C-alpha positions as protocol buffer text, in pm:
chain_id: "A"
residue {
  index: 1
  type: MET
  ca { x: 22685 y: -9181 z: -18970 }
}
residue {
  index: 2
  type: MET
  ca { x: 22659 y: -8858 z: -18767 }
}
residue {
  index: 3
  type: THR
  ca { x: 22318 y: -8790 z: -18612 }
}
residue {
  index: 4
  type: ARG
  ca { x: 22203 y: -8430 z: -18634 }
}
residue {
  index: 5
  type: ILE
  ca { x: 22006 y: -8288 z: -18342 }
}
residue {
  index: 6
  type: PRO
  ca { x: 21712 y: -8074 z: -18454 }
}
residue {
  index: 7
  type: ARG
  ca { x: 21737 y: -7702 z: -18372 }
}
residue {
  index: 8
  type: GLN
  ca { x: 21416 y: -7710 z: -18163 }
}
residue {
  index: 9
  type: LEU
  ca { x: 21563 y: -7986 z: -17945 }
}
residue {
  index: 10
  type: LYS
  ca { x: 21884 y: -7788 z: -17892 }
}
residue {
  index: 11
  type: LEU
  ca { x: 21684 y: -7483 z: -17783 }
}
residue {
  index: 12
  type: ALA
  ca { x: 21477 y: -7692 z: -17542 }
}
residue {
  index: 13
  type: ILE
  ca { x: 21789 y: -7835 z: -17377 }
}
residue {
  index: 14
  type: VAL
  ca { x: 21947 y: -7489 z: -17346 }
}
residue {
  index: 15
  type: ALA
  ca { x: 21626 y: -7347 z: -17194 }
}
residue {
  index: 16
  type: LEU
  ca { x: 21620 y: -7630 z: -16941 }
}
residue {
  index: 17
  type: GLY
  ca { x: 21975 y: -7548 z: -16834 }
}
residue {
  index: 18
  type: LEU
  ca { x: 21906 y: -7175 z: -16804 }
}
residue {
  index: 19
  type: THR
  ca { x: 21596 y: -7242 z: -16593 }
}
residue {
  index: 20
  type: ALA
  ca { x: 21799 y: -7453 z: -16352 }
}
residue {
  index: 21
  type: ALA
  ca { x: 22070 y: -7186 z: -16325 }
}
residue {
  index: 22
  type: ALA
  ca { x: 21820 y: -6907 z: -16258 }
}
residue {
  index: 23
  type: ALA
  ca { x: 21640 y: -7115 z: -15996 }
}
residue {
  index: 24
  type: GLY
  ca { x: 21943 y: -7111 z: -15767 }
}
residue {
  index: 25
  type: GLN
  ca { x: 21984 y: -6733 z: -15755 }
}
residue {
  index: 26
  type: ALA
  ca { x: 21849 y: -6503 z: -15483 }
}
residue {
  index: 27
  type: ARG
  ca { x: 21695 y: -6172 z: -15591 }
}
residue {
  index: 28
  type: ALA
  ca { x: 21818 y: -5863 z: -15405 }
}
residue {
  index: 29
  type: GLY
  ca { x: 21697 y: -5505 z: -15421 }
}
residue {
  index: 30
  type: LEU
  ca { x: 21483 y: -5234 z: -15262 }
}
residue {
  index: 31
  type: VAL
  ca { x: 21185 y: -5376 z: -15076 }
}
residue {
  index: 32
  type: LEU
  ca { x: 21066 y: -5026 z: -14984 }
}
residue {
  index: 33
  type: GLU
  ca { x: 21138 y: -4690 z: -15150 }
}
residue {
  index: 34
  type: THR
  ca { x: 20891 y: -4424 z: -15038 }
}
residue {
  index: 35
  type: ALA
  ca { x: 21038 y: -4153 z: -15262 }
}
residue {
  index: 36
  type: THR
  ca { x: 21297 y: -4108 z: -15532 }
}
residue {
  index: 37
  type: ALA
  ca { x: 21585 y: -3872 z: -15457 }
}
residue {
  index: 38
  type: GLY
  ca { x: 21504 y: -3505 z: -15512 }
}
residue {
  index: 39
  type: THR
  ca { x: 21697 y: -3181 z: -15461 }
}
residue {
  index: 40
  type: PRO
  ca { x: 21931 y: -3208 z: -15160 }
}
residue {
  index: 41
  type: ALA
  ca { x: 21803 y: -3000 z: -14866 }
}
residue {
  index: 42
  type: THR
  ca { x: 21941 y: -2885 z: -14532 }
}
residue {
  index: 43
  type: TYR
  ca { x: 21620 y: -2928 z: -14333 }
}
residue {
  index: 44
  type: GLY
  ca { x: 21318 y: -3156 z: -14300 }
}
residue {
  index: 45
  type: TYR
  ca { x: 21075 y: -3324 z: -14061 }
}
residue {
  index: 46
  type: SER
  ca { x: 21224 y: -3347 z: -13712 }
}
residue {
  index: 47
  type: LEU
  ca { x: 21295 y: -3669 z: -13525 }
}
residue {
  index: 48
  type: PHE
  ca { x: 21318 y: -3616 z: -13150 }
}
residue {
  index: 49
  type: SER
  ca { x: 21170 y: -3735 z: -12820 }
}
residue {
  index: 50
  type: ASN
  ca { x: 20828 y: -3888 z: -12901 }
}
residue {
  index: 51
  type: GLN
  ca { x: 20827 y: -3781 z: -13266 }
}
residue {
  index: 52
  type: THR
  ca { x: 20913 y: -4072 z: -13493 }
}
residue {
  index: 53
  type: ILE
  ca { x: 20840 y: -4121 z: -13864 }
}
residue {
  index: 54
  type: GLY
  ca { x: 20782 y: -4444 z: -14051 }
}
residue {
  index: 55
  type: SER
  ca { x: 20623 y: -4609 z: -14351 }
}
residue {
  index: 56
  type: ARG
  ca { x: 20425 y: -4925 z: -14411 }
}
residue {
  index: 57
  type: PHE
  ca { x: 20535 y: -5189 z: -14660 }
}
residue {
  index: 58
  type: HIS
  ca { x: 20401 y: -5524 z: -14777 }
}
residue {
  index: 59
  type: LEU
  ca { x: 20583 y: -5848 z: -14857 }
}
residue {
  index: 60
  type: ASP
  ca { x: 20437 y: -6111 z: -15090 }
}
residue {
  index: 61
  type: THR
  ca { x: 20703 y: -6369 z: -15010 }
}
residue {
  index: 62
  type: THR
  ca { x: 20959 y: -6453 z: -14742 }
}
residue {
  index: 63
  type: THR
  ca { x: 21233 y: -6189 z: -14758 }
}
residue {
  index: 64
  type: ALA
  ca { x: 21571 y: -6156 z: -14588 }
}
residue {
  index: 65
  type: ILE
  ca { x: 21609 y: -5790 z: -14487 }
}
residue {
  index: 66
  type: THR
  ca { x: 21973 y: -5677 z: -14494 }
}
residue {
  index: 67
  type: GLN
  ca { x: 21969 y: -5296 z: -14459 }
}
residue {
  index: 68
  type: ILE
  ca { x: 21745 y: -5000 z: -14382 }
}
residue {
  index: 69
  type: GLY
  ca { x: 21809 y: -4637 z: -14465 }
}
residue {
  index: 70
  type: GLY
  ca { x: 21684 y: -4306 z: -14587 }
}
residue {
  index: 71
  type: ASN
  ca { x: 21758 y: -3945 z: -14670 }
}
residue {
  index: 72
  type: LEU
  ca { x: 21837 y: -3858 z: -14308 }
}
residue {
  index: 73
  type: GLY
  ca { x: 22046 y: -3593 z: -14138 }
}
residue {
  index: 74
  type: GLY
  ca { x: 22120 y: -3467 z: -13788 }
}
residue {
  index: 75
  type: SER
  ca { x: 22360 y: -3533 z: -13503 }
}
residue {
  index: 76
  type: GLY
  ca { x: 22413 y: -3816 z: -13259 }
}
residue {
  index: 77
  type: THR
  ca { x: 22240 y: -4151 z: -13307 }
}
residue {
  index: 78
  type: LEU
  ca { x: 21896 y: -4267 z: -13423 }
}
residue {
  index: 79
  type: PHE
  ca { x: 21729 y: -4605 z: -13415 }
}
residue {
  index: 80
  type: GLY
  ca { x: 21567 y: -4779 z: -13707 }
}
residue {
  index: 81
  type: ALA
  ca { x: 21319 y: -5056 z: -13632 }
}
residue {
  index: 82
  type: ILE
  ca { x: 21076 y: -5289 z: -13808 }
}
residue {
  index: 83
  type: THR
  ca { x: 20740 y: -5380 z: -13657 }
}
residue {
  index: 84
  type: ALA
  ca { x: 20457 y: -5603 z: -13778 }
}
residue {
  index: 85
  type: LEU
  ca { x: 20119 y: -5456 z: -13875 }
}
residue {
  index: 86
  type: SER
  ca { x: 19778 y: -5619 z: -13856 }
}
residue {
  index: 87
  type: ALA
  ca { x: 19665 y: -5490 z: -14198 }
}
residue {
  index: 88
  type: PRO
  ca { x: 19801 y: -5296 z: -14498 }
}
residue {
  index: 89
  type: ASP
  ca { x: 19658 y: -4966 z: -14368 }
}
residue {
  index: 90
  type: ALA
  ca { x: 19712 y: -5030 z: -13995 }
}
residue {
  index: 91
  type: LEU
  ca { x: 19927 y: -4817 z: -13765 }
}
residue {
  index: 92
  type: PRO
  ca { x: 20181 y: -4958 z: -13517 }
}
residue {
  index: 93
  type: THR
  ca { x: 20035 y: -5062 z: -13184 }
}
residue {
  index: 94
  type: GLY
  ca { x: 20145 y: -4872 z: -12875 }
}
residue {
  index: 95
  type: THR
  ca { x: 20341 y: -4547 z: -12886 }
}
residue {
  index: 96
  type: SER
  ca { x: 20677 y: -4440 z: -13024 }
}
residue {
  index: 97
  type: LEU
  ca { x: 20841 y: -4572 z: -12705 }
}
residue {
  index: 98
  type: THR
  ca { x: 20642 y: -4895 z: -12669 }
}
residue {
  index: 99
  type: PHE
  ca { x: 20559 y: -5037 z: -13015 }
}
residue {
  index: 100
  type: PRO
  ca { x: 20665 y: -5405 z: -13049 }
}
residue {
  index: 101
  type: VAL
  ca { x: 20985 y: -5461 z: -13245 }
}
residue {
  index: 102
  type: LEU
  ca { x: 21089 y: -5746 z: -13474 }
}
residue {
  index: 103
  type: ALA
  ca { x: 21438 y: -5606 z: -13536 }
}
residue {
  index: 104
  type: TRP
  ca { x: 21623 y: -5282 z: -13466 }
}
residue {
  index: 105
  type: THR
  ca { x: 21957 y: -5110 z: -13512 }
}
residue {
  index: 106
  type: VAL
  ca { x: 22122 y: -4786 z: -13399 }
}
residue {
  index: 107
  type: PHE
  ca { x: 22335 y: -4574 z: -13632 }
}
residue {
  index: 108
  type: THR
  ca { x: 22522 y: -4243 z: -13633 }
}
residue {
  index: 109
  type: LEU
  ca { x: 22391 y: -3943 z: -13826 }
}
residue {
  index: 110
  type: SER
  ca { x: 22566 y: -3681 z: -14038 }
}
residue {
  index: 111
  type: ASN
  ca { x: 22443 y: -3347 z: -14174 }
}
residue {
  index: 112
  type: ASP
  ca { x: 22501 y: -3449 z: -14536 }
}
residue {
  index: 113
  type: LEU
  ca { x: 22166 y: -3492 z: -14713 }
}
residue {
  index: 114
  type: THR
  ca { x: 22323 y: -3530 z: -15057 }
}
residue {
  index: 115
  type: THR
  ca { x: 22344 y: -3907 z: -15002 }
}
residue {
  index: 116
  type: ASP
  ca { x: 22130 y: -4167 z: -14827 }
}
residue {
  index: 117
  type: ILE
  ca { x: 22233 y: -4322 z: -14497 }
}
residue {
  index: 118
  type: PHE
  ca { x: 22218 y: -4701 z: -14469 }
}
residue {
  index: 119
  type: ALA
  ca { x: 22245 y: -4921 z: -14160 }
}
residue {
  index: 120
  type: ASN
  ca { x: 22279 y: -5298 z: -14148 }
}
residue {
  index: 121
  type: LEU
  ca { x: 21977 y: -5480 z: -14009 }
}
residue {
  index: 122
  type: SER
  ca { x: 21935 y: -5855 z: -14046 }
}
residue {
  index: 123
  type: VAL
  ca { x: 21595 y: -6021 z: -14013 }
}
residue {
  index: 124
  type: THR
  ca { x: 21392 y: -6265 z: -14221 }
}
residue {
  index: 125
  type: LEU
  ca { x: 21026 y: -6170 z: -14262 }
}
residue {
  index: 126
  type: GLY
  ca { x: 20743 y: -6383 z: -14392 }
}
residue {
  index: 127
  type: PRO
  ca { x: 20465 y: -6259 z: -14621 }
}
residue {
  index: 128
  type: GLY
  ca { x: 20263 y: -5984 z: -14454 }
}
residue {
  index: 129
  type: ASP
  ca { x: 20245 y: -5618 z: -14359 }
}
residue {
  index: 130
  type: TYR
  ca { x: 20521 y: -5431 z: -14178 }
}
residue {
  index: 131
  type: ALA
  ca { x: 20647 y: -5083 z: -14096 }
}
residue {
  index: 132
  type: LEU
  ca { x: 20990 y: -4922 z: -14089 }
}
residue {
  index: 133
  type: ILE
  ca { x: 21025 y: -4658 z: -13815 }
}
residue {
  index: 134
  type: PHE
  ca { x: 21305 y: -4410 z: -13740 }
}
residue {
  index: 135
  type: GLY
  ca { x: 21335 y: -4224 z: -13411 }
}
residue {
  index: 136
  type: THR
  ca { x: 21530 y: -4159 z: -13093 }
}
residue {
  index: 137
  type: GLY
  ca { x: 21492 y: -4227 z: -12722 }
}
residue {
  index: 138
  type: ARG
  ca { x: 21496 y: -4610 z: -12751 }
}
residue {
  index: 139
  type: PHE
  ca { x: 21767 y: -4877 z: -12778 }
}
residue {
  index: 140
  type: GLY
  ca { x: 22029 y: -4627 z: -12662 }
}
residue {
  index: 141
  type: ALA
  ca { x: 21969 y: -4380 z: -12947 }
}
residue {
  index: 142
  type: ASP
  ca { x: 21993 y: -4023 z: -12816 }
}
residue {
  index: 143
  type: GLY
  ca { x: 22042 y: -3800 z: -13120 }
}
residue {
  index: 144
  type: THR
  ca { x: 21828 y: -3543 z: -13298 }
}
residue {
  index: 145
  type: GLY
  ca { x: 21755 y: -3603 z: -13663 }
}
residue {
  index: 146
  type: TYR
  ca { x: 21546 y: -3493 z: -13957 }
}
residue {
  index: 147
  type: LEU
  ca { x: 21412 y: -3639 z: -14279 }
}
residue {
  index: 148
  type: SER
  ca { x: 21437 y: -3428 z: -14592 }
}
residue {
  index: 149
  type: PHE
  ca { x: 21097 y: -3360 z: -14751 }
}
residue {
  index: 150
  type: ASP
  ca { x: 21232 y: -3251 z: -15091 }
}
residue {
  index: 151
  type: ASN
  ca { x: 21202 y: -3596 z: -15248 }
}
residue {
  index: 152
  type: ASP
  ca { x: 20941 y: -3727 z: -15492 }
}
residue {
  index: 153
  type: ASP
  ca { x: 20688 y: -3973 z: -15347 }
}
residue {
  index: 154
  type: THR
  ca { x: 20647 y: -4315 z: -15507 }
}
residue {
  index: 155
  type: PRO
  ca { x: 20331 y: -4530 z: -15503 }
}
residue {
  index: 156
  type: GLN
  ca { x: 20490 y: -4722 z: -15214 }
}
residue {
  index: 157
  type: SER
  ca { x: 20479 y: -4419 z: -14986 }
}
residue {
  index: 158
  type: SER
  ca { x: 20255 y: -4491 z: -14687 }
}
residue {
  index: 159
  type: VAL
  ca { x: 20409 y: -4262 z: -14429 }
}
residue {
  index: 160
  type: PHE
  ca { x: 20287 y: -4197 z: -14074 }
}
residue {
  index: 161
  type: PHE
  ca { x: 20424 y: -4017 z: -13768 }
}
residue {
  index: 162
  type: SER
  ca { x: 20394 y: -4020 z: -13391 }
}
residue {
  index: 163
  type: ASN
  ca { x: 20260 y: -3723 z: -13197 }
}
residue {
  index: 164
  type: ASP
  ca { x: 20542 y: -3531 z: -13029 }
}
residue {
  index: 165
  type: THR
  ca { x: 20342 y: -3506 z: -12704 }
}
residue {
  index: 166
  type: THR
  ca { x: 20172 y: -3843 z: -12659 }
}
residue {
  index: 167
  type: GLY
  ca { x: 20380 y: -4062 z: -12891 }
}
residue {
  index: 168
  type: GLU
  ca { x: 20063 y: -4204 z: -13049 }
}
residue {
  index: 169
  type: TYR
  ca { x: 20068 y: -4275 z: -13421 }
}
residue {
  index: 170
  type: ASN
  ca { x: 19879 y: -4074 z: -13684 }
}
residue {
  index: 171
  type: ASP
  ca { x: 19837 y: -4075 z: -14060 }
}
residue {
  index: 172
  type: GLY
  ca { x: 19877 y: -3796 z: -14312 }
}
residue {
  index: 173
  type: GLY
  ca { x: 20067 y: -3474 z: -14357 }
}
residue {
  index: 174
  type: VAL
  ca { x: 20412 y: -3623 z: -14419 }
}
residue {
  index: 175
  type: THR
  ca { x: 20527 y: -3621 z: -14782 }
}
residue {
  index: 176
  type: GLY
  ca { x: 20853 y: -3627 z: -14974 }
}
residue {
  index: 177
  type: VAL
  ca { x: 21049 y: -3837 z: -14724 }
}
residue {
  index: 178
  type: ARG
  ca { x: 21278 y: -4108 z: -14856 }
}
residue {
  index: 179
  type: LEU
  ca { x: 21272 y: -4428 z: -14648 }
}
residue {
  index: 180
  type: LEU
  ca { x: 21440 y: -4745 z: -14772 }
}
residue {
  index: 181
  type: VAL
  ca { x: 21443 y: -5116 z: -14695 }
}
residue {
  index: 182
  type: VAL
  ca { x: 21686 y: -5349 z: -14872 }
}
residue {
  index: 183
  type: GLY
  ca { x: 21632 y: -5723 z: -14886 }
}
residue {
  index: 184
  type: GLU
  ca { x: 21647 y: -6037 z: -15093 }
}
residue {
  index: 185
  type: THR
  ca { x: 21407 y: -6321 z: -15158 }
}
residue {
  index: 186
  type: PRO
  ca { x: 21544 y: -6673 z: -15103 }
}
residue {
  index: 187
  type: PRO
  ca { x: 21646 y: -6862 z: -15417 }
}
residue {
  index: 188
  type: VAL
  ca { x: 21392 y: -7091 z: -15577 }
}
residue {
  index: 189
  type: ALA
  ca { x: 21470 y: -7455 z: -15501 }
}
residue {
  index: 190
  type: VAL
  ca { x: 21703 y: -7609 z: -15759 }
}
residue {
  index: 191
  type: PRO
  ca { x: 21578 y: -7941 z: -15898 }
}
residue {
  index: 192
  type: GLU
  ca { x: 21768 y: -8250 z: -15788 }
}
residue {
  index: 193
  type: PRO
  ca { x: 22028 y: -8372 z: -16042 }
}
residue {
  index: 194
  type: SER
  ca { x: 21828 y: -8692 z: -16099 }
}
residue {
  index: 195
  type: ALA
  ca { x: 21519 y: -8487 z: -16181 }
}
residue {
  index: 196
  type: MET
  ca { x: 21720 y: -8273 z: -16424 }
}
residue {
  index: 197
  type: VAL
  ca { x: 21855 y: -8585 z: -16595 }
}
residue {
  index: 198
  type: SER
  ca { x: 21504 y: -8729 z: -16625 }
}
residue {
  index: 199
  type: ALA
  ca { x: 21371 y: -8404 z: -16769 }
}
residue {
  index: 200
  type: ALA
  ca { x: 21657 y: -8378 z: -17018 }
}
residue {
  index: 201
  type: THR
  ca { x: 21611 y: -8743 z: -17119 }
}
residue {
  index: 202
  type: GLY
  ca { x: 21241 y: -8684 z: -17174 }
}
residue {
  index: 203
  type: VAL
  ca { x: 21310 y: -8379 z: -17389 }
}
residue {
  index: 204
  type: MET
  ca { x: 21563 y: -8573 z: -17597 }
}
residue {
  index: 205
  type: MET
  ca { x: 21327 y: -8869 z: -17644 }
}
residue {
  index: 206
  type: LEU
  ca { x: 21045 y: -8642 z: -17757 }
}
residue {
  index: 207
  type: GLY
  ca { x: 21280 y: -8452 z: -17983 }
}
residue {
  index: 208
  type: GLY
  ca { x: 21419 y: -8773 z: -18130 }
}
residue {
  index: 209
  type: PHE
  ca { x: 21070 y: -8909 z: -18193 }
}
residue {
  index: 210
  type: ALA
  ca { x: 20967 y: -8588 z: -18369 }
}
residue {
  index: 211
  type: TRP
  ca { x: 21289 y: -8590 z: -18574 }
}
residue {
  index: 212
  type: ARG
  ca { x: 21236 y: -8952 z: -18686 }
}
residue {
  index: 213
  type: ARG
  ca { x: 20880 y: -8874 z: -18790 }
}
residue {
  index: 214
  type: ARG
  ca { x: 21005 y: -8579 z: -18990 }
}
residue {
  index: 215
  type: ARG
  ca { x: 21274 y: -8792 z: -19159 }
}
residue {
  index: 216
  type: LYS
  ca { x: 21020 y: -9060 z: -19242 }
}
residue {
  index: 217
  type: ALA
  ca { x: 20784 y: -8804 z: -19392 }
}
residue {
  index: 218
  type: MET
  ca { x: 21064 y: -8659 z: -19605 }
}
residue {
  index: 219
  type: THR
  ca { x: 21168 y: -9001 z: -19746 }
}
residue {
  index: 220
  type: SER
  ca { x: 20819 y: -9140 z: -19810 }
}
């Protein structure tokens, strides 16, 4: 005699399998997007000497940063760097030439603002507050750049700049710049095979018990 498995039990087993599959996948995407792309421009906020521009961002979980970028133009090379902040609304410590760095990269600019520029940067950050900063005059970067201000700010925008004379950081006055951080959160731990077998067995036992009770009720 063929035993029929109740539909509810089948769905429970399928859901258990899908949960295990999803648990092993990392989630990648934009960690920071200060503005959505607007009308391409040929000018913007300057990046030179002591004048750098950056934005704060917050992480709720450990994240592997893979790239940084933005709607940047200019000539020569710029640096992009990530620094830790003491609070969500804090500014970097030090000046544009002395702030502590967790990771940095140098990349070459172009004058094409119709597309974003991305540069590889690999660092794993724990939960907390950070800032992405672009500038020149450090790490061998010696170019002159600019950030287009014709983009549309998002709620993530928390932009600041350094004074072009002292290099000290200040808030306010910078809008419409598009700064980007790309990263992925580590995959959720996949249950051990023995645990999956135990869970599946438990589901089947409960389903079988419920099915037998239903059969008994139907024949009584």
